[in-house]
Each structure stands twice: as structure tokens, then as C-alpha cells.
PDB file of C-alpha atoms in Angstrom:
ATOM      1  CA  MET A   1     -21.170  52.106 -66.698  1.00  0.00           C
ATOM      2  CA  PRO A   2     -23.392  48.908 -66.987  1.00  0.00           C
ATOM      3  CA  VAL A   3     -26.716  48.784 -65.170  1.00  0.00           C
ATOM      4  CA  ILE A   4     -25.678  46.770 -61.893  1.00  0.00           C
ATOM      5  CA  HIS A   5     -28.986  46.649 -60.260  1.00  0.00           C
ATOM      6  CA  ARG A   6     -27.603  48.425 -57.308  1.00  0.00           C
ATOM      7  CA  SER A   7     -30.869  48.685 -55.489  1.00  0.00           C
ATOM      8  CA  VAL A   8     -31.129  44.679 -55.704  1.00  0.00           C
ATOM      9  CA  ALA A   9     -27.700  44.245 -54.503  1.00  0.00           C
ATOM     10  CA  GLU A  10     -27.975  46.483 -51.659  1.00  0.00           C
ATOM     11  CA  SER A  11     -31.124  45.034 -50.377  1.00  0.00           C
ATOM     12  CA  ILE A  12     -29.475  41.493 -50.754  1.00  0.00           C
ATOM     13  CA  HIS A  13     -26.428  42.734 -48.630  1.00  0.00           C
ATOM     14  CA  SER A  14     -28.920  44.346 -46.054  1.00  0.00           C
ATOM     15  CA  GLU A  15     -30.690  41.093 -45.633  1.00  0.00           C
ATOM     16  CA  ALA A  16     -27.561  39.075 -45.530  1.00  0.00           C
ATOM     17  CA  GLN A  17     -26.064  41.203 -42.678  1.00  0.00           C
ATOM     18  CA  ALA A  18     -29.472  41.128 -40.763  1.00  0.00           C
ATOM     19  CA  GLN A  19     -29.980  37.279 -41.349  1.00  0.00           C
ATOM     20  CA  GLY A  20     -26.216  36.273 -40.435  1.00  0.00           C
ATOM     21  CA  ALA A  21     -26.196  32.386 -40.082  1.00  0.00           C
ATOM     22  CA  GLN A  22     -29.804  32.074 -40.739  1.00  0.00           C
ATOM     23  CA  LEU A  23     -29.038  32.946 -44.473  1.00  0.00           C
ATOM     24  CA  ALA A  24     -27.103  29.894 -45.156  1.00  0.00           C
ATOM     25  CA  SER A  25     -28.903  27.456 -42.878  1.00  0.00           C
ATOM     26  CA  ILE A  26     -31.641  26.756 -45.775  1.00  0.00           C
ATOM     27  CA  SER A  27     -28.728  26.021 -48.284  1.00  0.00           C
ATOM     28  CA  THR A  28     -28.579  22.823 -49.920  1.00  0.00           C
ATOM     29  CA  SER A  29     -25.832  20.851 -51.687  1.00  0.00           C
ATOM     30  CA  HIS A  30     -28.303  21.188 -54.964  1.00  0.00           C
ATOM     31  CA  ASP A  31     -27.930  25.220 -54.847  1.00  0.00           C
ATOM     32  CA  PHE A  32     -25.497  25.396 -57.803  1.00  0.00           C
ATOM     33  CA  ASP A  33     -27.185  22.508 -60.056  1.00  0.00           C
ATOM     34  CA  PHE A  34     -28.391  25.473 -61.828  1.00  0.00           C
ATOM     35  CA  LEU A  35     -24.994  26.027 -63.172  1.00  0.00           C
ATOM     36  CA  ILE A  36     -24.039  22.574 -64.651  1.00  0.00           C
ATOM     37  CA  GLY A  37     -23.208  22.461 -68.040  1.00  0.00           C
ATOM     38  CA  LYS A  38     -21.751  24.929 -70.502  1.00  0.00           C
ATOM     39  CA  TRP A  39     -22.175  28.593 -70.576  1.00  0.00           C
ATOM     40  CA  VAL A  40     -21.025  31.635 -72.612  1.00  0.00           C
ATOM     41  CA  VAL A  41     -20.054  34.379 -70.137  1.00  0.00           C
ATOM     42  CA  HIS A  42     -20.154  38.202 -70.801  1.00  0.00           C
ATOM     43  CA  HIS A  43     -17.804  40.013 -68.342  1.00  0.00           C
ATOM     44  CA  ARG A  44     -17.871  43.815 -67.113  1.00  0.00           C
ATOM     45  CA  LYS A  45     -14.933  44.676 -64.966  1.00  0.00           C
ATOM     46  CA  LEU A  46     -13.575  47.683 -63.399  1.00  0.00           C
ATOM     47  CA  LYS A  47     -10.327  48.557 -64.780  1.00  0.00           C
ATOM     48  CA  HIS A  48      -9.177  49.951 -61.355  1.00  0.00           C
ATOM     49  CA  ARG A  49     -10.476  48.845 -58.253  1.00  0.00           C
ATOM     50  CA  LEU A  50     -10.920  50.781 -54.955  1.00  0.00           C
ATOM     51  CA  ALA A  51      -9.711  53.779 -56.874  1.00  0.00           C
ATOM     52  CA  HIS A  52     -12.979  55.713 -57.326  1.00  0.00           C
ATOM     53  CA  SER A  53     -13.150  54.487 -60.816  1.00  0.00           C
ATOM     54  CA  ASP A  54     -16.137  54.406 -63.315  1.00  0.00           C
ATOM     55  CA  ASP A  55     -13.993  52.968 -66.423  1.00  0.00           C
ATOM     56  CA  TRP A  56     -14.990  49.507 -66.902  1.00  0.00           C
ATOM     57  CA  GLU A  57     -13.846  46.887 -69.647  1.00  0.00           C
ATOM     58  CA  MET A  58     -16.072  44.208 -71.343  1.00  0.00           C
ATOM     59  CA  PHE A  59     -14.790  41.127 -72.594  1.00  0.00           C
ATOM     60  CA  SER A  60     -16.076  37.472 -73.505  1.00  0.00           C
ATOM     61  CA  GLY A  61     -15.547  34.115 -71.980  1.00  0.00           C
ATOM     62  CA  THR A  62     -16.750  30.425 -71.516  1.00  0.00           C
ATOM     63  CA  CYS A  63     -17.324  28.363 -68.640  1.00  0.00           C
ATOM     64  CA  GLU A  64     -18.246  24.924 -67.883  1.00  0.00           C
ATOM     65  CA  MET A  65     -19.327  23.288 -64.596  1.00  0.00           C
ATOM     66  CA  ARG A  66     -19.399  19.712 -63.248  1.00  0.00           C
ATOM     67  CA  THR A  67     -20.306  18.475 -59.865  1.00  0.00           C
ATOM     68  CA  LEU A  68     -17.844  16.475 -57.716  1.00  0.00           C
ATOM     69  CA  LEU A  69     -17.878  14.441 -54.523  1.00  0.00           C
ATOM     70  CA  ASP A  70     -21.361  12.862 -55.171  1.00  0.00           C
ATOM     71  CA  GLY A  71     -22.912  16.337 -55.700  1.00  0.00           C
ATOM     72  CA  SER A  72     -21.628  18.231 -52.407  1.00  0.00           C
ATOM     73  CA  ALA A  73     -18.892  19.770 -54.512  1.00  0.00           C
ATOM     74  CA  ASN A  74     -18.527  21.192 -58.111  1.00  0.00           C
ATOM     75  CA  VAL A  75     -15.999  23.086 -59.973  1.00  0.00           C
ATOM     76  CA  ASP A  76     -16.110  25.127 -63.214  1.00  0.00           C
ATOM     77  CA  ASP A  77     -13.350  25.744 -65.846  1.00  0.00           C
ATOM     78  CA  ASN A  78     -13.545  29.261 -67.332  1.00  0.00           C
ATOM     79  CA  LEU A  79     -11.680  30.650 -70.341  1.00  0.00           C
ATOM     80  CA  LEU A  80     -11.486  34.611 -70.078  1.00  0.00           C
ATOM     81  CA  GLN A  81     -10.739  36.604 -72.996  1.00  0.00           C
ATOM     82  CA  ALA A  82      -9.560  39.637 -71.311  1.00  0.00           C
ATOM     83  CA  PRO A  83      -8.062  42.624 -73.033  1.00  0.00           C
ATOM     84  CA  GLU A  84      -4.587  42.054 -71.292  1.00  0.00           C
ATOM     85  CA  GLY A  85      -4.876  38.520 -72.756  1.00  0.00           C
ATOM     86  CA  MET A  86      -6.571  35.491 -72.452  1.00  0.00           C
ATOM     87  CA  TYR A  87      -6.149  33.143 -69.442  1.00  0.00           C
ATOM     88  CA  CYS A  88      -8.153  30.356 -67.514  1.00  0.00           C
ATOM     89  CA  ALA A  89      -9.643  29.841 -63.993  1.00  0.00           C
ATOM     90  CA  ALA A  90     -11.503  27.567 -61.930  1.00  0.00           C
ATOM     91  CA  SER A  91     -14.112  27.797 -59.010  1.00  0.00           C
ATOM     92  CA  LEU A  92     -14.191  25.048 -56.742  1.00  0.00           C
ATOM     93  CA  ARG A  93     -17.258  24.953 -54.420  1.00  0.00           C
ATOM     94  CA  ALA A  94     -17.985  22.595 -51.417  1.00  0.00           C
ATOM     95  CA  PHE A  95     -20.938  22.521 -49.324  1.00  0.00           C
ATOM     96  CA  ASP A  96     -20.614  21.671 -45.749  1.00  0.00           C
ATOM     97  CA  LEU A  97     -23.625  19.441 -44.363  1.00  0.00           C
ATOM     98  CA  ALA A  98     -22.969  20.396 -40.894  1.00  0.00           C
ATOM     99  CA  THR A  99     -23.059  24.210 -41.317  1.00  0.00           C
ATOM    100  CA  LYS A 100     -25.279  24.118 -44.634  1.00  0.00           C
ATOM    101  CA  MET A 101     -22.856  26.736 -45.750  1.00  0.00           C
ATOM    102  CA  TRP A 102     -20.987  26.991 -49.017  1.00  0.00           C
ATOM    103  CA  SER A 103     -17.110  27.669 -49.391  1.00  0.00           C
ATOM    104  CA  ILE A 104     -16.076  28.943 -52.920  1.00  0.00           C
ATOM    105  CA  TRP A 105     -12.184  29.208 -53.714  1.00  0.00           C
ATOM    106  CA  TRP A 106     -10.905  30.977 -57.126  1.00  0.00           C
ATOM    107  CA  LEU A 107      -7.733  29.391 -58.935  1.00  0.00           C
ATOM    108  CA  ASP A 108      -6.440  31.866 -61.795  1.00  0.00           C
ATOM    109  CA  SER A 109      -4.008  30.352 -64.218  1.00  0.00           C
ATOM    110  CA  ARG A 110      -1.939  33.508 -64.063  1.00  0.00           C
ATOM    111  CA  HIS A 111      -1.144  32.695 -60.491  1.00  0.00           C
ATOM    112  CA  PRO A 112      -1.317  28.939 -60.291  1.00  0.00           C
ATOM    113  CA  THR A 113       0.195  28.531 -56.788  1.00  0.00           C
ATOM    114  CA  GLN A 114      -2.274  31.215 -55.205  1.00  0.00           C
ATOM    115  CA  LEU A 115      -5.555  29.942 -54.243  1.00  0.00           C
ATOM    116  CA  ASP A 116      -7.819  32.791 -53.210  1.00  0.00           C
ATOM    117  CA  VAL A 117      -9.269  32.944 -49.600  1.00  0.00           C
ATOM    118  CA  PRO A 118     -12.639  31.321 -49.773  1.00  0.00           C
ATOM    119  CA  VAL A 119     -16.002  33.361 -49.890  1.00  0.00           C
ATOM    120  CA  VAL A 120     -18.582  31.440 -47.503  1.00  0.00           C
ATOM    121  CA  GLY A 121     -22.312  31.866 -47.487  1.00  0.00           C
ATOM    122  CA  GLY A 122     -25.493  30.335 -48.860  1.00  0.00           C
ATOM    123  CA  PHE A 123     -28.825  30.752 -50.785  1.00  0.00           C
ATOM    124  CA  ARG A 124     -31.894  32.237 -49.662  1.00  0.00           C
ATOM    125  CA  ASP A 125     -35.082  32.943 -51.820  1.00  0.00           C
ATOM    126  CA  GLY A 126     -32.900  32.135 -55.214  1.00  0.00           C
ATOM    127  CA  VAL A 127     -29.961  34.505 -54.410  1.00  0.00           C
ATOM    128  CA  GLY A 128     -26.460  33.280 -53.157  1.00  0.00           C
ATOM    129  CA  THR A 129     -24.419  35.656 -50.922  1.00  0.00           C
ATOM    130  CA  PHE A 130     -21.130  34.692 -49.801  1.00  0.00           C
ATOM    131  CA  PHE A 131     -18.372  36.934 -47.981  1.00  0.00           C
ATOM    132  CA  ALA A 132     -14.603  36.709 -47.088  1.00  0.00           C
ATOM    133  CA  ASN A 133     -11.805  38.601 -45.444  1.00  0.00           C
ATOM    134  CA  ASP A 134      -9.156  39.230 -47.666  1.00  0.00           C
ATOM    135  CA  THR A 135      -6.674  41.945 -48.853  1.00  0.00           C
ATOM    136  CA  TRP A 136      -6.156  44.017 -52.089  1.00  0.00           C
ATOM    137  CA  GLU A 137      -3.036  45.769 -52.767  1.00  0.00           C
ATOM    138  CA  GLY A 138      -1.965  45.499 -49.177  1.00  0.00           C
ATOM    139  CA  ARG A 139      -5.288  46.910 -47.593  1.00  0.00           C
ATOM    140  CA  PRO A 140      -7.606  45.036 -45.661  1.00  0.00           C
ATOM    141  CA  ILE A 141     -11.074  44.107 -47.465  1.00  0.00           C
ATOM    142  CA  ARG A 142     -14.269  42.447 -47.262  1.00  0.00           C
ATOM    143  CA  VAL A 143     -15.192  40.788 -50.519  1.00  0.00           C
ATOM    144  CA  ARG A 144     -18.814  39.834 -51.471  1.00  0.00           C
ATOM    145  CA  PHE A 145     -20.035  37.439 -54.136  1.00  0.00           C
ATOM    146  CA  ILE A 146     -23.687  37.458 -55.354  1.00  0.00           C
ATOM    147  CA  TRP A 147     -25.427  34.939 -57.603  1.00  0.00           C
ATOM    148  CA  PHE A 148     -29.070  36.399 -58.623  1.00  0.00           C
ATOM    149  CA  ASP A 149     -31.621  36.543 -61.597  1.00  0.00           C
ATOM    150  CA  ILE A 150     -30.873  32.923 -61.750  1.00  0.00           C
ATOM    151  CA  THR A 151     -33.152  31.069 -64.649  1.00  0.00           C
ATOM    152  CA  GLN A 152     -32.513  27.764 -66.357  1.00  0.00           C
ATOM    153  CA  ASN A 153     -30.702  29.663 -69.327  1.00  0.00           C
ATOM    154  CA  SER A 154     -29.187  32.509 -67.585  1.00  0.00           C
ATOM    155  CA  ALA A 155     -27.551  34.099 -64.357  1.00  0.00           C
ATOM    156  CA  ARG A 156     -25.690  36.808 -62.746  1.00  0.00           C
ATOM    157  CA  TRP A 157     -22.711  36.954 -60.614  1.00  0.00           C
ATOM    158  CA  GLN A 158     -20.977  40.037 -59.287  1.00  0.00           C
ATOM    159  CA  GLN A 159     -18.090  40.672 -56.953  1.00  0.00           C
ATOM    160  CA  ALA A 160     -17.841  43.834 -54.653  1.00  0.00           C
ATOM    161  CA  PHE A 161     -15.040  45.081 -52.371  1.00  0.00           C
ATOM    162  CA  SER A 162     -15.657  46.882 -49.202  1.00  0.00           C
ATOM    163  CA  LEU A 163     -12.989  48.739 -47.160  1.00  0.00           C
ATOM    164  CA  ASP A 164     -15.129  49.923 -44.333  1.00  0.00           C
ATOM    165  CA  ASP A 165     -16.143  46.295 -43.062  1.00  0.00           C
ATOM    166  CA  GLY A 166     -19.277  46.180 -45.397  1.00  0.00           C
ATOM    167  CA  LYS A 167     -20.759  49.601 -44.650  1.00  0.00           C
ATOM    168  CA  THR A 168     -20.233  50.513 -48.172  1.00  0.00           C
ATOM    169  CA  TRP A 169     -19.432  48.405 -51.433  1.00  0.00           C
ATOM    170  CA  GLU A 170     -17.642  48.798 -54.926  1.00  0.00           C
ATOM    171  CA  THR A 171     -19.072  46.407 -57.363  1.00  0.00           C
ATOM    172  CA  ASN A 172     -15.896  45.754 -59.774  1.00  0.00           C
ATOM    173  CA  TRP A 173     -16.774  42.642 -61.455  1.00  0.00           C
ATOM    174  CA  ILE A 174     -20.056  41.367 -63.325  1.00  0.00           C
ATOM    175  CA  MET A 175     -20.559  38.183 -65.223  1.00  0.00           C
ATOM    176  CA  ASP A 176     -23.752  37.438 -67.240  1.00  0.00           C
ATOM    177  CA  PHE A 177     -24.162  33.832 -68.038  1.00  0.00           C
ATOM    178  CA  THR A 178     -26.078  32.812 -71.076  1.00  0.00           C
ATOM    179  CA  ARG A 179     -26.461  28.958 -71.349  1.00  0.00           C
ATOM    180  CA  ALA A 180     -24.625  27.352 -74.550  1.00  0.00           C
ATOM    181  CA  ALA A 181     -26.609  24.693 -76.692  1.00  0.00           C
ATOM    182  CA  TYR A 182     -24.789  22.426 -78.787  1.00  0.00           C
ATOM    183  CA  LYS A 183     -26.447  21.073 -81.756  1.00  0.00           C
ATOM    184  CA  ARG A 184     -24.719  18.305 -83.887  1.00  0.00           C
ATOM    185  CA  ASP A 185     -24.422  18.996 -87.514  1.00  0.00           C
ATOM    186  CA  ALA A 186     -22.332  16.738 -89.876  1.00  0.00           C
ATOM    187  CA  GLY A 187     -20.213  15.579 -86.836  1.00  0.00           C
ATOM    188  CA  THR A 188     -19.589  19.163 -85.693  1.00  0.00           C
ATOM    189  CA  SER A 189     -20.654  20.924 -82.611  1.00  0.00           C
ATOM    190  CA  THR A 190     -21.389  24.427 -82.655  1.00  0.00           C
ATOM    191  CA  ALA A 191     -22.385  26.844 -79.912  1.00  0.00           C
ATOM    192  CA  GLU A 192     -25.587  28.998 -79.864  1.00  0.00           C
ATOM    193  CA  HIS A 193     -26.865  31.474 -77.777  1.00  0.00           C
ATOM    194  CA  HIS A 194     -30.567  31.116 -76.341  1.00  0.00           C
TER     195      HIS A 194
END
């Protein structure tokens, strides 16, 4: 099983529960500026969610993010080279100046008419925590996204589901982002990892 930094994630979640709206109250429209540009992404994803499984699959992908609406929103375009086949997806994020909270939607090319329920939240101390109520295979769940370990050239995102309204969580998807640098060589671009 991959290292998930469970103690970090659990303490982040506990703080988010305790802080409630205060968590988002210090967010700004620049919270996701770190993600602007092109990235190489390493994915680790549970093959079977909410099934007490410890069977992970790993695959690669890319991500490119740009801002919208004069910086108060952004979108990223993702290519995922999953074992079951390559697909594309997009994250759309919008910042509400009144509430100082972000909403994040996910759109998957395999289901192009379905926009996922948005997760809502914000950043505190360099960590972004976002929640939503949704369903998984007919069961009501709580969804949590966490952005952490953010540097200029790397970041980590993880998704977790809860069947008991956030008392316990199962992390089911982890993305490790590494900034892709592009250098020009005889008129061609090649991606390099830092």
C-alpha cells in the first residue's frame, strides 16, 4: 500500500471539522495559483472503493491548469492513462468572494453529460480541504478532497469517502503532481521532471 500520510490527513480533517466556516474564511482567489501551468501526475487509486480493499493501481497522467474569470476561477485539463484505458477529465474551480469559499466540479470524458456534485471548502496554513455530500453505488457518502505538501514544483491531492458522515474515511485516490518544464531544442518541446 502506498504511503498516504494518514496522520497528516486525519489531523487536517479534525481541524476542518472543528474550524467549520473559519477554515474557508481566510481563503483567497489566489489559493490555486500554485497549480498554474503544466504537470506530470502519478496516480494511485483503489481498484474497489468502500469494499475494505487494499488493492491499488498506479498509472501516469498529465495536467494543465489556467485561470478564468479574471483569476476568480480556474480549469485544468487532465489526461489519465488508466489501466482500463486512457481518458480525459477536467476540474472547474470557482471562488465566491462573498463566502471566501471554493467550489470544485469534476467532468469526466467517459460520462460527458454528468457534472459531479461540487466539493466546497478552502485553504488554511497551505492546506486545502473540501467536502460534499454525494452517492457511491447507490449509497450516500461524504466526499473529501485535500490539497497539501504544496511547493513551487510539486503538490499532493487525495480523495476520501466516508459512509458515516465523516467519522471514518477511506482514502481512495492520490495524485502526486510534479511540475513539467519545457525547453526548446531545435524547434521541439520535451517534458522534463524536476
